[in-house]
Short mmCIF file of C-alpha atoms in Angstrom, two decimals:
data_model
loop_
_atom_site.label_atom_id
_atom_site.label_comp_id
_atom_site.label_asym_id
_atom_site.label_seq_id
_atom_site.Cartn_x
_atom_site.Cartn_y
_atom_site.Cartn_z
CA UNK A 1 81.92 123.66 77.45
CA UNK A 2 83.19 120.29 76.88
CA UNK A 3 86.85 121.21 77.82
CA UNK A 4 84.96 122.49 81.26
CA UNK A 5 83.03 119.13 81.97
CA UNK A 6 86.21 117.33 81.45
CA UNK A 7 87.97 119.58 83.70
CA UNK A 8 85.51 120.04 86.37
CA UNK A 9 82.92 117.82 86.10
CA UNK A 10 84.24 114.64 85.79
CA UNK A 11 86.17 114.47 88.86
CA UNK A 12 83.51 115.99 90.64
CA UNK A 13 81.44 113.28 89.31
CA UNK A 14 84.20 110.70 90.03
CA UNK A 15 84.13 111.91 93.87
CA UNK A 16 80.47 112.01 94.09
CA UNK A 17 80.33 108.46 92.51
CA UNK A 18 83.00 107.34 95.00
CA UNK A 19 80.89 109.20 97.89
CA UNK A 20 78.16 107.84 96.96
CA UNK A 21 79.31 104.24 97.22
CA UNK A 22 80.65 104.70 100.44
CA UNK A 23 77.72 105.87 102.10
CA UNK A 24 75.36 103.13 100.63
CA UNK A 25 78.31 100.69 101.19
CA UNK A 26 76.65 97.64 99.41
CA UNK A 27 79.08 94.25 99.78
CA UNK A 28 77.84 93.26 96.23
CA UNK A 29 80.06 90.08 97.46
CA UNK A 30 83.28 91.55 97.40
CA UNK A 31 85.66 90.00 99.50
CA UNK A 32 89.35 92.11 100.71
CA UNK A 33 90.91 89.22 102.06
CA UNK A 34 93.28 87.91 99.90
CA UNK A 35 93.94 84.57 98.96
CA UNK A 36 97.46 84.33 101.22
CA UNK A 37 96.45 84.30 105.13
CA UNK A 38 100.14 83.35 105.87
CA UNK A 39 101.25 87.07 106.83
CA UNK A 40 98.57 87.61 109.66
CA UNK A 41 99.11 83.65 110.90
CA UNK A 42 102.31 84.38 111.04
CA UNK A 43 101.49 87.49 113.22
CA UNK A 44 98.91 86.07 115.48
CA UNK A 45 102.00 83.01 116.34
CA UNK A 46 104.63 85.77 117.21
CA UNK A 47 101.40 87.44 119.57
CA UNK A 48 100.52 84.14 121.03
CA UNK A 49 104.04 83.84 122.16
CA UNK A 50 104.39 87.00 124.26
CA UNK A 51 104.65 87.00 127.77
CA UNK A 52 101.45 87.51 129.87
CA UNK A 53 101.37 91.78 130.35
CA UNK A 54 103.69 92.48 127.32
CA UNK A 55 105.74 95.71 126.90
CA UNK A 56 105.27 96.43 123.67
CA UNK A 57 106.86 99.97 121.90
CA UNK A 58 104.62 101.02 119.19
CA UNK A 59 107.09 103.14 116.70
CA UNK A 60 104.08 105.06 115.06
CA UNK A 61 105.33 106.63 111.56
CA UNK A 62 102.52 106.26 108.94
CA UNK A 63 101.93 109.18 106.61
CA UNK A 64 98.97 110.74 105.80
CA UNK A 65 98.68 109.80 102.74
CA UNK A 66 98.40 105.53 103.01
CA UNK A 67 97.51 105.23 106.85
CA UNK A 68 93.73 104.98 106.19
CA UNK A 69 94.81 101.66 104.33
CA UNK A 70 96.38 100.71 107.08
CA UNK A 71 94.02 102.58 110.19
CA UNK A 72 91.51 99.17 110.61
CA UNK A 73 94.52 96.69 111.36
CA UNK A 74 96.42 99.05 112.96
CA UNK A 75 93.41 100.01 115.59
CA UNK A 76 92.90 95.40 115.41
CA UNK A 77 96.11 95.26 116.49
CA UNK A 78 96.23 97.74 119.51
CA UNK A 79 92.94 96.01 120.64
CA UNK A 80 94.36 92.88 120.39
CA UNK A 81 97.46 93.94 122.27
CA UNK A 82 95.54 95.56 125.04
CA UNK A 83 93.40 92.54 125.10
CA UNK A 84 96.67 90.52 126.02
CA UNK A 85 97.24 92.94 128.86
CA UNK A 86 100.12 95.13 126.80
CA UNK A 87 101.56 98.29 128.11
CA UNK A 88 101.68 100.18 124.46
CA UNK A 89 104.34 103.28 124.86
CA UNK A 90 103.74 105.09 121.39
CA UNK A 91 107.07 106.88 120.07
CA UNK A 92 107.30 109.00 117.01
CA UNK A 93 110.31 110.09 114.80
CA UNK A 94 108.64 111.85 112.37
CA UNK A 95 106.07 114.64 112.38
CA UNK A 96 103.15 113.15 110.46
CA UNK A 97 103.90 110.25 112.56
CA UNK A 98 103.39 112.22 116.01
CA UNK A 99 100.55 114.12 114.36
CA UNK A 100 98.74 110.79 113.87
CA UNK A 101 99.78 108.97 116.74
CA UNK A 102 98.51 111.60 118.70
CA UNK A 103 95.05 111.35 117.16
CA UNK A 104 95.22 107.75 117.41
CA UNK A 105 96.06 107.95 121.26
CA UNK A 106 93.24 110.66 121.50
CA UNK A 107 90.58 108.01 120.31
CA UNK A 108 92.00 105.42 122.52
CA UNK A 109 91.32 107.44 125.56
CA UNK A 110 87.52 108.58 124.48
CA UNK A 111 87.18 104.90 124.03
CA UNK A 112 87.78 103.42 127.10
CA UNK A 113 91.53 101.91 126.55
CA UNK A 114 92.04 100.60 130.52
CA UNK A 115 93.96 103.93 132.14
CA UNK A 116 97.77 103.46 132.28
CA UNK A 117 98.19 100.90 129.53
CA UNK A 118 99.09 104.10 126.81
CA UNK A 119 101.90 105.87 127.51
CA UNK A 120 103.12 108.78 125.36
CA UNK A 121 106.58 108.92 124.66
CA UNK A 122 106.35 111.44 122.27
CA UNK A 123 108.21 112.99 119.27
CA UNK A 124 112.10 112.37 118.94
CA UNK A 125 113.74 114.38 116.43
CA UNK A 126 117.14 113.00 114.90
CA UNK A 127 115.96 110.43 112.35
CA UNK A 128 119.10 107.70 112.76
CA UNK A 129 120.24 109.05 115.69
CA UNK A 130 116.57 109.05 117.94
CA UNK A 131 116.51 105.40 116.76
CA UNK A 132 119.87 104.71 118.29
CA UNK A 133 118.94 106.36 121.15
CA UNK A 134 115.67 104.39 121.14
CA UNK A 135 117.31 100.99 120.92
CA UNK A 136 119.77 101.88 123.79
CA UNK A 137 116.70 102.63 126.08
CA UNK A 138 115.44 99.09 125.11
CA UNK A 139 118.79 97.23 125.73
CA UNK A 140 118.83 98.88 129.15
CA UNK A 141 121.19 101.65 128.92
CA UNK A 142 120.82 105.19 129.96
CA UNK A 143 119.30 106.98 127.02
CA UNK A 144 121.31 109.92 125.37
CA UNK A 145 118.29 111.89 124.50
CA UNK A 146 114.77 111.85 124.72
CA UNK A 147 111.81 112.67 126.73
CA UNK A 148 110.68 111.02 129.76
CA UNK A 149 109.85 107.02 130.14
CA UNK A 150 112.22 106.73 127.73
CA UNK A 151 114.04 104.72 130.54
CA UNK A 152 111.24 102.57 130.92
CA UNK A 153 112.04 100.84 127.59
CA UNK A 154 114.24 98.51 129.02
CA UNK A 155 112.65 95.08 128.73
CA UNK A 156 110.44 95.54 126.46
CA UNK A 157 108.82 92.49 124.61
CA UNK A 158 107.70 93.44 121.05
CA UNK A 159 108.26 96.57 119.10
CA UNK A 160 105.74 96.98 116.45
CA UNK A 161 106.65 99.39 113.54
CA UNK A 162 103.60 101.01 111.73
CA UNK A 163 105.24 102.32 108.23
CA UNK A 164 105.03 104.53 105.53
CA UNK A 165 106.82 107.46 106.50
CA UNK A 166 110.68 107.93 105.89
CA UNK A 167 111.76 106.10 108.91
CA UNK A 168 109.76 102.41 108.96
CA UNK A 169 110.42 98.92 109.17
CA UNK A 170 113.86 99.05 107.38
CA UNK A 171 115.51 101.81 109.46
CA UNK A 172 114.31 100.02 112.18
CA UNK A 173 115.80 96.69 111.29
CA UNK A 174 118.95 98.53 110.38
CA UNK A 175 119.61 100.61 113.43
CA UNK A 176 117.25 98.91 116.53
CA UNK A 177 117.90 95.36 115.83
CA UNK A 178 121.34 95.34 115.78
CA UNK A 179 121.59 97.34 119.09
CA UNK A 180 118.82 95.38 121.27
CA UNK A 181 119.41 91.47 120.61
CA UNK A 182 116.48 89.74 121.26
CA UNK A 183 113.83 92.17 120.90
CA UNK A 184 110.94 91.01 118.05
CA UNK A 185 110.17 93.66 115.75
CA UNK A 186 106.28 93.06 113.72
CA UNK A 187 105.45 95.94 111.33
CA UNK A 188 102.33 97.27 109.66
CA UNK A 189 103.08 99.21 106.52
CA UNK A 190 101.55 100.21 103.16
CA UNK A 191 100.99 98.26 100.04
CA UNK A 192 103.96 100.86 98.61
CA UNK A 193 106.24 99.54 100.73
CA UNK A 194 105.97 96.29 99.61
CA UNK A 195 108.81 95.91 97.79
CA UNK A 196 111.16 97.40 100.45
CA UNK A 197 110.73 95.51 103.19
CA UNK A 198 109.76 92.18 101.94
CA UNK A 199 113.09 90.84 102.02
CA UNK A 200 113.41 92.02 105.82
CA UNK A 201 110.14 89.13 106.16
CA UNK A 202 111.97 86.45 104.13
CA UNK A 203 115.07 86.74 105.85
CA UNK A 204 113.16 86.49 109.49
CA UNK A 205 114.65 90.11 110.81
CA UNK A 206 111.01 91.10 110.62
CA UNK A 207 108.74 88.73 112.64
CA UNK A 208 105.81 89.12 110.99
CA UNK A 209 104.81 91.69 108.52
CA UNK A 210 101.14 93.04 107.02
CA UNK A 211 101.62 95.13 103.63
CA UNK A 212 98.20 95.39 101.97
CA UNK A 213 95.31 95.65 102.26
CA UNK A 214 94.27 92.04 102.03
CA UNK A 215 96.68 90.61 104.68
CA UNK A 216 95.20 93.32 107.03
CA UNK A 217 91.61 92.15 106.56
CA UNK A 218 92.64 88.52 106.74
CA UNK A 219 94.50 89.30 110.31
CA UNK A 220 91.32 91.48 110.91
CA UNK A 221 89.07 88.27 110.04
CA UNK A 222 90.94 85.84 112.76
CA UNK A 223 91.25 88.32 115.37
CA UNK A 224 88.71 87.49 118.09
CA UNK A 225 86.72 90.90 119.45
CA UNK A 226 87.98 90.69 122.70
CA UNK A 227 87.65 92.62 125.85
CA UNK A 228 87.81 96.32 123.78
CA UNK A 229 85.50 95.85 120.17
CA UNK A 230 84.68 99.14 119.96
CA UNK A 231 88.57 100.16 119.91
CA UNK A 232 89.05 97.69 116.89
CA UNK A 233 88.43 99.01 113.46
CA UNK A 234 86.81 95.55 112.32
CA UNK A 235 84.88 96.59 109.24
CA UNK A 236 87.49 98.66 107.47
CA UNK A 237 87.08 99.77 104.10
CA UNK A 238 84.25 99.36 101.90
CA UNK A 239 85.09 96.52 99.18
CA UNK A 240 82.30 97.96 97.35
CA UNK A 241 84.10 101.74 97.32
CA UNK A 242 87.54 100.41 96.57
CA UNK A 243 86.37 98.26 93.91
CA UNK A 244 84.47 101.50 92.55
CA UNK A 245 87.51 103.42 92.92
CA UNK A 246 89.37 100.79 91.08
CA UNK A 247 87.00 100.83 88.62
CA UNK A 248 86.89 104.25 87.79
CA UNK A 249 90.98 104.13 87.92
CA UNK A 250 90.74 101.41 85.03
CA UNK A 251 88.52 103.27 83.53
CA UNK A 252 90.08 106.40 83.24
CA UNK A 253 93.26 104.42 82.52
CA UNK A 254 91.72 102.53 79.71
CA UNK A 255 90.35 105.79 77.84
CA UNK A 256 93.56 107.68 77.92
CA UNK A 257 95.41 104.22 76.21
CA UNK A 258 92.71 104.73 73.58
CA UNK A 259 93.00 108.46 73.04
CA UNK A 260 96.81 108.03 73.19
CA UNK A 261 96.60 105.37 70.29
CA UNK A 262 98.71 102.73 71.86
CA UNK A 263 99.40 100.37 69.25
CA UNK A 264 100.86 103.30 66.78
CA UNK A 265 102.78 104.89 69.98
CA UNK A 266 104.36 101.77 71.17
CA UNK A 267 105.46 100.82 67.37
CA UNK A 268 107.64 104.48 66.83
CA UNK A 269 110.46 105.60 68.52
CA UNK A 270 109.70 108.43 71.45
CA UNK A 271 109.14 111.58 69.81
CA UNK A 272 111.83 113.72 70.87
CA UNK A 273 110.77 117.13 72.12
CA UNK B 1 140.86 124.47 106.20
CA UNK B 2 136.68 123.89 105.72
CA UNK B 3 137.26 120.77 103.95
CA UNK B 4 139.67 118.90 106.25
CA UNK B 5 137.50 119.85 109.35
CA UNK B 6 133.90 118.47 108.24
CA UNK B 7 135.60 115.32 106.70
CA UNK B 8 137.48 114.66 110.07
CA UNK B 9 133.86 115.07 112.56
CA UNK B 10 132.11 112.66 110.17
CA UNK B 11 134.99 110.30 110.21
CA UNK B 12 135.20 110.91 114.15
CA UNK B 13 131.41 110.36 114.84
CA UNK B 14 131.22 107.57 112.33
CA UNK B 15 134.47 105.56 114.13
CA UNK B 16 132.57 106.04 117.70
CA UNK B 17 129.54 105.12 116.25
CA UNK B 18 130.77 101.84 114.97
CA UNK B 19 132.88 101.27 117.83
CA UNK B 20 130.66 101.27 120.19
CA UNK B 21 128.20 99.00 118.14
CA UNK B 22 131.22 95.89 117.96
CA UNK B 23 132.69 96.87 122.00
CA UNK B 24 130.56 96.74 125.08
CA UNK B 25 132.86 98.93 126.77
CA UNK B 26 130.51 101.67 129.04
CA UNK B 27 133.19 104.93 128.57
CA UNK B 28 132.96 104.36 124.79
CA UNK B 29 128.98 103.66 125.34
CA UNK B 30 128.69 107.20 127.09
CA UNK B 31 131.10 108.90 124.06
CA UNK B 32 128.92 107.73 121.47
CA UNK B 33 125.87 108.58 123.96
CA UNK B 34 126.79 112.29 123.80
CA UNK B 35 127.58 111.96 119.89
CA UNK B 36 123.96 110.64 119.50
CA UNK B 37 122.56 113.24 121.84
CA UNK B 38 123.97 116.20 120.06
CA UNK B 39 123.05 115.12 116.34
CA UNK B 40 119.70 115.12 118.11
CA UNK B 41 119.88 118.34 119.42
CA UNK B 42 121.16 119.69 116.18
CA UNK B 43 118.52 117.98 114.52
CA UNK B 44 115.91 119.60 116.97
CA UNK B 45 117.23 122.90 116.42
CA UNK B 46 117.00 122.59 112.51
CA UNK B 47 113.49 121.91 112.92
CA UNK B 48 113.00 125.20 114.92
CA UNK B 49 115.07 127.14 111.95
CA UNK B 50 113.20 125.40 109.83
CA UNK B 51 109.58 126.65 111.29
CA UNK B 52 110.99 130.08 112.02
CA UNK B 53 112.38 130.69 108.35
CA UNK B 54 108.55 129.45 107.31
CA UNK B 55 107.05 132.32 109.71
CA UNK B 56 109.42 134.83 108.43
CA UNK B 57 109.12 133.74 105.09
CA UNK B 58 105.03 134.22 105.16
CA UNK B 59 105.15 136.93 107.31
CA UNK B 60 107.17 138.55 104.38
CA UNK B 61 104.50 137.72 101.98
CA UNK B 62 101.93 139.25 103.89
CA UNK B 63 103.46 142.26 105.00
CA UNK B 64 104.94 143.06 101.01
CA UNK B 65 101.62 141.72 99.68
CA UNK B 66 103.05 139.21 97.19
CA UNK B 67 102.04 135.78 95.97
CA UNK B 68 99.51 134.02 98.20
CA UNK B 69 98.94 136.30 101.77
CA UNK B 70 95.58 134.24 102.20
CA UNK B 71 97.55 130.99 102.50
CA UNK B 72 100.58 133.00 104.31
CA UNK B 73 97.60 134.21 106.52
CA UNK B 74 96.59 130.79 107.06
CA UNK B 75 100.04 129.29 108.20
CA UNK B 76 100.59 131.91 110.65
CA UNK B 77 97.26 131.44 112.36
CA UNK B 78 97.83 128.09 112.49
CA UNK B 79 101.64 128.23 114.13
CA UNK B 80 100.14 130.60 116.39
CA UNK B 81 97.39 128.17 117.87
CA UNK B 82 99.66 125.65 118.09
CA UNK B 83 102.30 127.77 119.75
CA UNK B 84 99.47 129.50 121.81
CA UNK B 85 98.05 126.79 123.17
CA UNK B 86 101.44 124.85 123.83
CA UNK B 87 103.72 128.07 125.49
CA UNK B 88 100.35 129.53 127.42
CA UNK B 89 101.05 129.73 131.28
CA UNK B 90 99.27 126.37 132.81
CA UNK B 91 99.74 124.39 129.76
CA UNK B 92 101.56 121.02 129.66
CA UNK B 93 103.35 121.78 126.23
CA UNK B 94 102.84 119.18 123.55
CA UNK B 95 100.97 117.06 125.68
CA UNK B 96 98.51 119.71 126.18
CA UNK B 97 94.94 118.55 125.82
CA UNK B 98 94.12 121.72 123.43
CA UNK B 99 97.36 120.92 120.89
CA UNK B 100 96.34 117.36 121.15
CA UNK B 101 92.85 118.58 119.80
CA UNK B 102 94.59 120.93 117.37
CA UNK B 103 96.69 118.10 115.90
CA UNK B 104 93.78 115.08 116.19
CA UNK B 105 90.89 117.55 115.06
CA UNK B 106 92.25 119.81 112.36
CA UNK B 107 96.11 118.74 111.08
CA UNK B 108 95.13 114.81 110.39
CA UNK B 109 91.92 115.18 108.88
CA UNK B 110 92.93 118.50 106.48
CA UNK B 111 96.46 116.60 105.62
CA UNK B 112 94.25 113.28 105.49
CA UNK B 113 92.01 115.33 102.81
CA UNK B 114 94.33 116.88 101.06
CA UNK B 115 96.44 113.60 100.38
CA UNK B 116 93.30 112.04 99.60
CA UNK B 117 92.98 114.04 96.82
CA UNK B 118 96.01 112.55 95.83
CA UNK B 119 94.02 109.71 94.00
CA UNK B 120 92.37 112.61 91.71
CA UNK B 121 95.84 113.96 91.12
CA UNK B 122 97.62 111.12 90.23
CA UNK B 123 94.97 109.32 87.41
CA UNK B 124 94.79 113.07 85.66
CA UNK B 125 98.80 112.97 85.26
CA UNK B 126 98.77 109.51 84.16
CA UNK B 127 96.34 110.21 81.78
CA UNK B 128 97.89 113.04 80.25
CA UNK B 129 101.37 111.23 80.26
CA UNK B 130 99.40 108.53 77.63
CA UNK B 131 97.17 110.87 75.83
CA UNK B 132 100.68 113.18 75.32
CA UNK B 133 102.02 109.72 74.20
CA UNK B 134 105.79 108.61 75.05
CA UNK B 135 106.42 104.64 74.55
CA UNK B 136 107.12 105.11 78.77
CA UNK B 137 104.09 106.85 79.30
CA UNK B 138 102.29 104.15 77.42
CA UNK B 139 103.79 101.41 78.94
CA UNK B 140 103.50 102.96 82.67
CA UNK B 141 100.37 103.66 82.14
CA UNK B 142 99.31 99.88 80.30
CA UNK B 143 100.82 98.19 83.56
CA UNK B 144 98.96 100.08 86.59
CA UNK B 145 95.81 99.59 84.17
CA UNK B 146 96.59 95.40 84.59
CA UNK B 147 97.27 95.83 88.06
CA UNK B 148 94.56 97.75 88.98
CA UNK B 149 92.02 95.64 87.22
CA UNK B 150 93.80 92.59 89.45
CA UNK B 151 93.72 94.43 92.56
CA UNK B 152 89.76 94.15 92.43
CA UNK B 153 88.04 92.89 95.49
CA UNK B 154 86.27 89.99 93.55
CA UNK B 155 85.63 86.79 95.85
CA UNK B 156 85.77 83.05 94.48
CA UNK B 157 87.97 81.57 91.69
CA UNK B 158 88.35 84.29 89.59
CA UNK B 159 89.03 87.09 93.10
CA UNK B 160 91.63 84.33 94.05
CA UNK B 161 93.18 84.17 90.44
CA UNK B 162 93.35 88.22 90.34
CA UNK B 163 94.51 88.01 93.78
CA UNK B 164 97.21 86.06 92.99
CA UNK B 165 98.33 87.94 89.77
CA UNK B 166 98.62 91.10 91.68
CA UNK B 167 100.83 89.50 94.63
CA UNK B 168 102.54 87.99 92.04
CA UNK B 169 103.36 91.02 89.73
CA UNK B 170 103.87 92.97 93.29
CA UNK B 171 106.71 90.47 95.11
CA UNK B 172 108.51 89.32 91.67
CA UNK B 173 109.05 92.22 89.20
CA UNK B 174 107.98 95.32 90.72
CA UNK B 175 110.03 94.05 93.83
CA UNK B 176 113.02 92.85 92.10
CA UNK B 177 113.15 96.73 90.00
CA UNK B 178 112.67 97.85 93.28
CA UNK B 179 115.49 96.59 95.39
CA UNK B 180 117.70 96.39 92.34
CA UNK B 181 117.05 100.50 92.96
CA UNK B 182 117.55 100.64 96.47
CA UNK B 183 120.57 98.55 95.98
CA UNK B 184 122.26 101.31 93.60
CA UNK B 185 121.29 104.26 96.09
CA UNK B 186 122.76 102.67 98.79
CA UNK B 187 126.44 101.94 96.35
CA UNK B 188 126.07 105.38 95.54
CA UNK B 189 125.55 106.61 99.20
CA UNK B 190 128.34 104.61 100.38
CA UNK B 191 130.78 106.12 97.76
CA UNK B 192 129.55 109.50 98.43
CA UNK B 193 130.32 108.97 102.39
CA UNK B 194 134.00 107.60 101.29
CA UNK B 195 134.34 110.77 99.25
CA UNK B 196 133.16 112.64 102.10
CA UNK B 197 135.34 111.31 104.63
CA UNK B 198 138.55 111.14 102.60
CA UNK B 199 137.71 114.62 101.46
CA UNK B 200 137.45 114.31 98.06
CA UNK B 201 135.37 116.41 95.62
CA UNK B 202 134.38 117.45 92.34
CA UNK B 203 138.19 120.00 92.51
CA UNK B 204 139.87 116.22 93.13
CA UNK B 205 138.38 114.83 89.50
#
């Protein structure tokens, strides 16, 4: 019986907790915003500086897995972009990518996004080799490959990368920058990616660059509504659920340290099996 | 003959490739134009293999009656709405409104799910990596513990403290492990494209 409950009904109980919170959704006084509101000032300058009417590419290749901690900027962002009077032309190189992009275009639409400032450019398979293609259409040469308004590209003002999938901000620094001088590229990417594409942001090839969840909500907090609040995800998460779910992480963390007896594991050799 | 022949395209492709990224010259521009094009064809077309092997593969299942036909059942319903709706006379493809619906209303939210279990998933194998014990295990398990308790959404001194800690632990150590990774794929990568395009393999050692 007890082998059961600890099979089945804890994480039931877990996800019912976790349910639970997020459907009460008490603020208890818990604050996402982290202490370092240099990221998003950094990428509310690089938006004040855009042209009036930007052209802005939007290479959309989040996976599944991370973009809801990413889903409240990200839809900030769009609205502010629209806001300025952007053109957005969404492109995709990966499958989740289109899969969500396509959702994310879907909403825009049912919302009210002002007709003819979304354009689709779809799904280009080829990895590398779309993104090649991709930054020729932006420098202003006759694309290779690819579906239609790819030829539009050319002039474009900002790309903005939203990451997490195999082909984010560093491909894009590696195989668009290079090819299109000039053109800014801002990216929106995981917590996971952290690490990876940090350096891009200290060494200026990124312009700006949000990677967790903290930086998102403190862009999220200086964003003004705008012309389009109810396309801007301005609430995002619930501190009070991911501080549960954290909780019940430590938690769970804690009790296997104890049942694993730390202090005599960490003092013998690995047992060899 | 096999060897010589792949080792010569890559070095081919590659050459045009990086030609055309140090010369603005537009008959080298259109070369390496068609070069891109066709990896993206190919790369199209191994997507289509790809899909069709799937189909075949679960169609197999189902018609021989082995390992799971209500999940092969399941895949081949869904390539078939997607295909249906897309290759129907009238419709606009992948643009269509009803694979847009498809895609937005079923694909995201059950792949959404399904990676949300993730969370579930990933604290039971932790666990059971520390209660199994393993000094790694242990020590794996000791660190996400620290940085999860500093990843709390607490606000005032302490929130800003914890804050701090975790962006901290996240841009110094876990980042410096991490590129000093990254670092040693990409060495590795490049010697394994030097190999490839002089031709040399494991007979060569």
């Amino acid at each position: 019986m007890s082998e059961r409950l600890a099979r089945f009904g804890l994480p039931l109980a877990v996800v019912g907790l976790l349910a639970l919170v997020v459907a009460v959704g008490p603020n208890l006084g818990l604050r996402i915003a982290g202490s370092d509101p240099a990221p998003a000032g950094r990428l509310i300058e690089v938006l004040d500086r855009l042209p009036a009417d930007p052209a802005v590419l939007v290479g959309f290749d989040p996976d599944l897995g991370t973009y809801p901690e990413l889903r409240p900027t990200v839809r900030t962002l769009v609205a502010d972009l629209l806001d300025r009077g952007a053109g957005l032309s969404f492109v995709s190189m990966t499958p989740e990518g289109r899969a969500l992009a396509v959702a994310e275009m879907a909403r825009l639409d049912r919302l009210g996004a002002p007709r003819g400032s979304v354009t689709d450019l779809g799904f280009i398979p080829g990895a590398e080799a779309a993104l090649v293609s991709l930054a020729g259409a932006i420098s202003g040469q006759r694309p290779a490959a690819g579906p239609p308004g790819l030829d539009e590209l050319d002039g474009t003002d900002l790309a903005v990368v939203v990451g997490g999938n195999d082909l984010g901000p560093r491909s894009w620094v590696e195989q668009v920058a290079p090819r299109a001088a000039g053109l800014q590229i801002v990216a929106v990417t995981p917590t996971v990616l952290l690490p990876e594409v940090e350096p891009y942001r200290a060494s200026g090839q990124l312009a700006a660059l949000l990677t967790t969840p903290g930086q998102g909500a403190a862009f999220r907090e200086r964003t003004p509504a705008g012309s389009f609040p109810a396309l801007a995800e301005r609430a995002g998460p619930s501190p009070a659920a991911i501080a549960a779910g954290l909780l019940v992480a430590a938690v769970w963390l804690a009790s296997a340290l104890l049942a694993g007896g730390p202090a005599r594991r960490l003092l013998r050799p690995t047992a060899r099996r | 003959m096999r060897r010589a022949t792949i080792p010569a395209l890559v070095i081919a492709v590659g050459l045009l490739l990086f030609a055309d990224l140090l010369v603005v010259n537009p008959a080298l521009g259109d070369l390496a134009g068609v070069a891109v094009a066709a990896v993206i064809a190919v790369a199209a077309g191994a997507a289509i293999a790809t899909g069709t092997t799937l189909a075949v593969r679960r169609g197999l299942d189902l018609w021989r009656r082995r390992g799971d036909p209500v999940g092969a059942l399941a895949v081949l319903l869904g390539m078939a709405a997607v295909l249906v709706a897309g290759l129907r006379p009238g419709s606009a493809g992948a643009a269509d409104p009803a694979v847009g619906w498809i895609v937005a209303a079923l694909i995201a939210p059950i792949g959404a799910t399904l990676f949300g279990l993730l969370f579930l998933a990933t604290l039971s194998a932790a666990r059971r990596s520390a209660i199994r014990g393993g000094r790694e295990g242990l020590v794996l398990v000791a660190a996400a513990l620290v940085l999860v308790v500093a990843l709390l959404p607490i606000g005032g001194p302490l929130g800003t403290a914890l804050s701090g800690v975790a962006s901290w632990t996240l841009s110094v150590p876990i980042a410096g492990v991490f590129r000093g990774i990254l670092i040693g794929i990409a060495i590795t990568a490049a010697i394994l494209a030097t190999r490839t395009m002089f031709g040399i393999g494991p007979a060569d050692e």
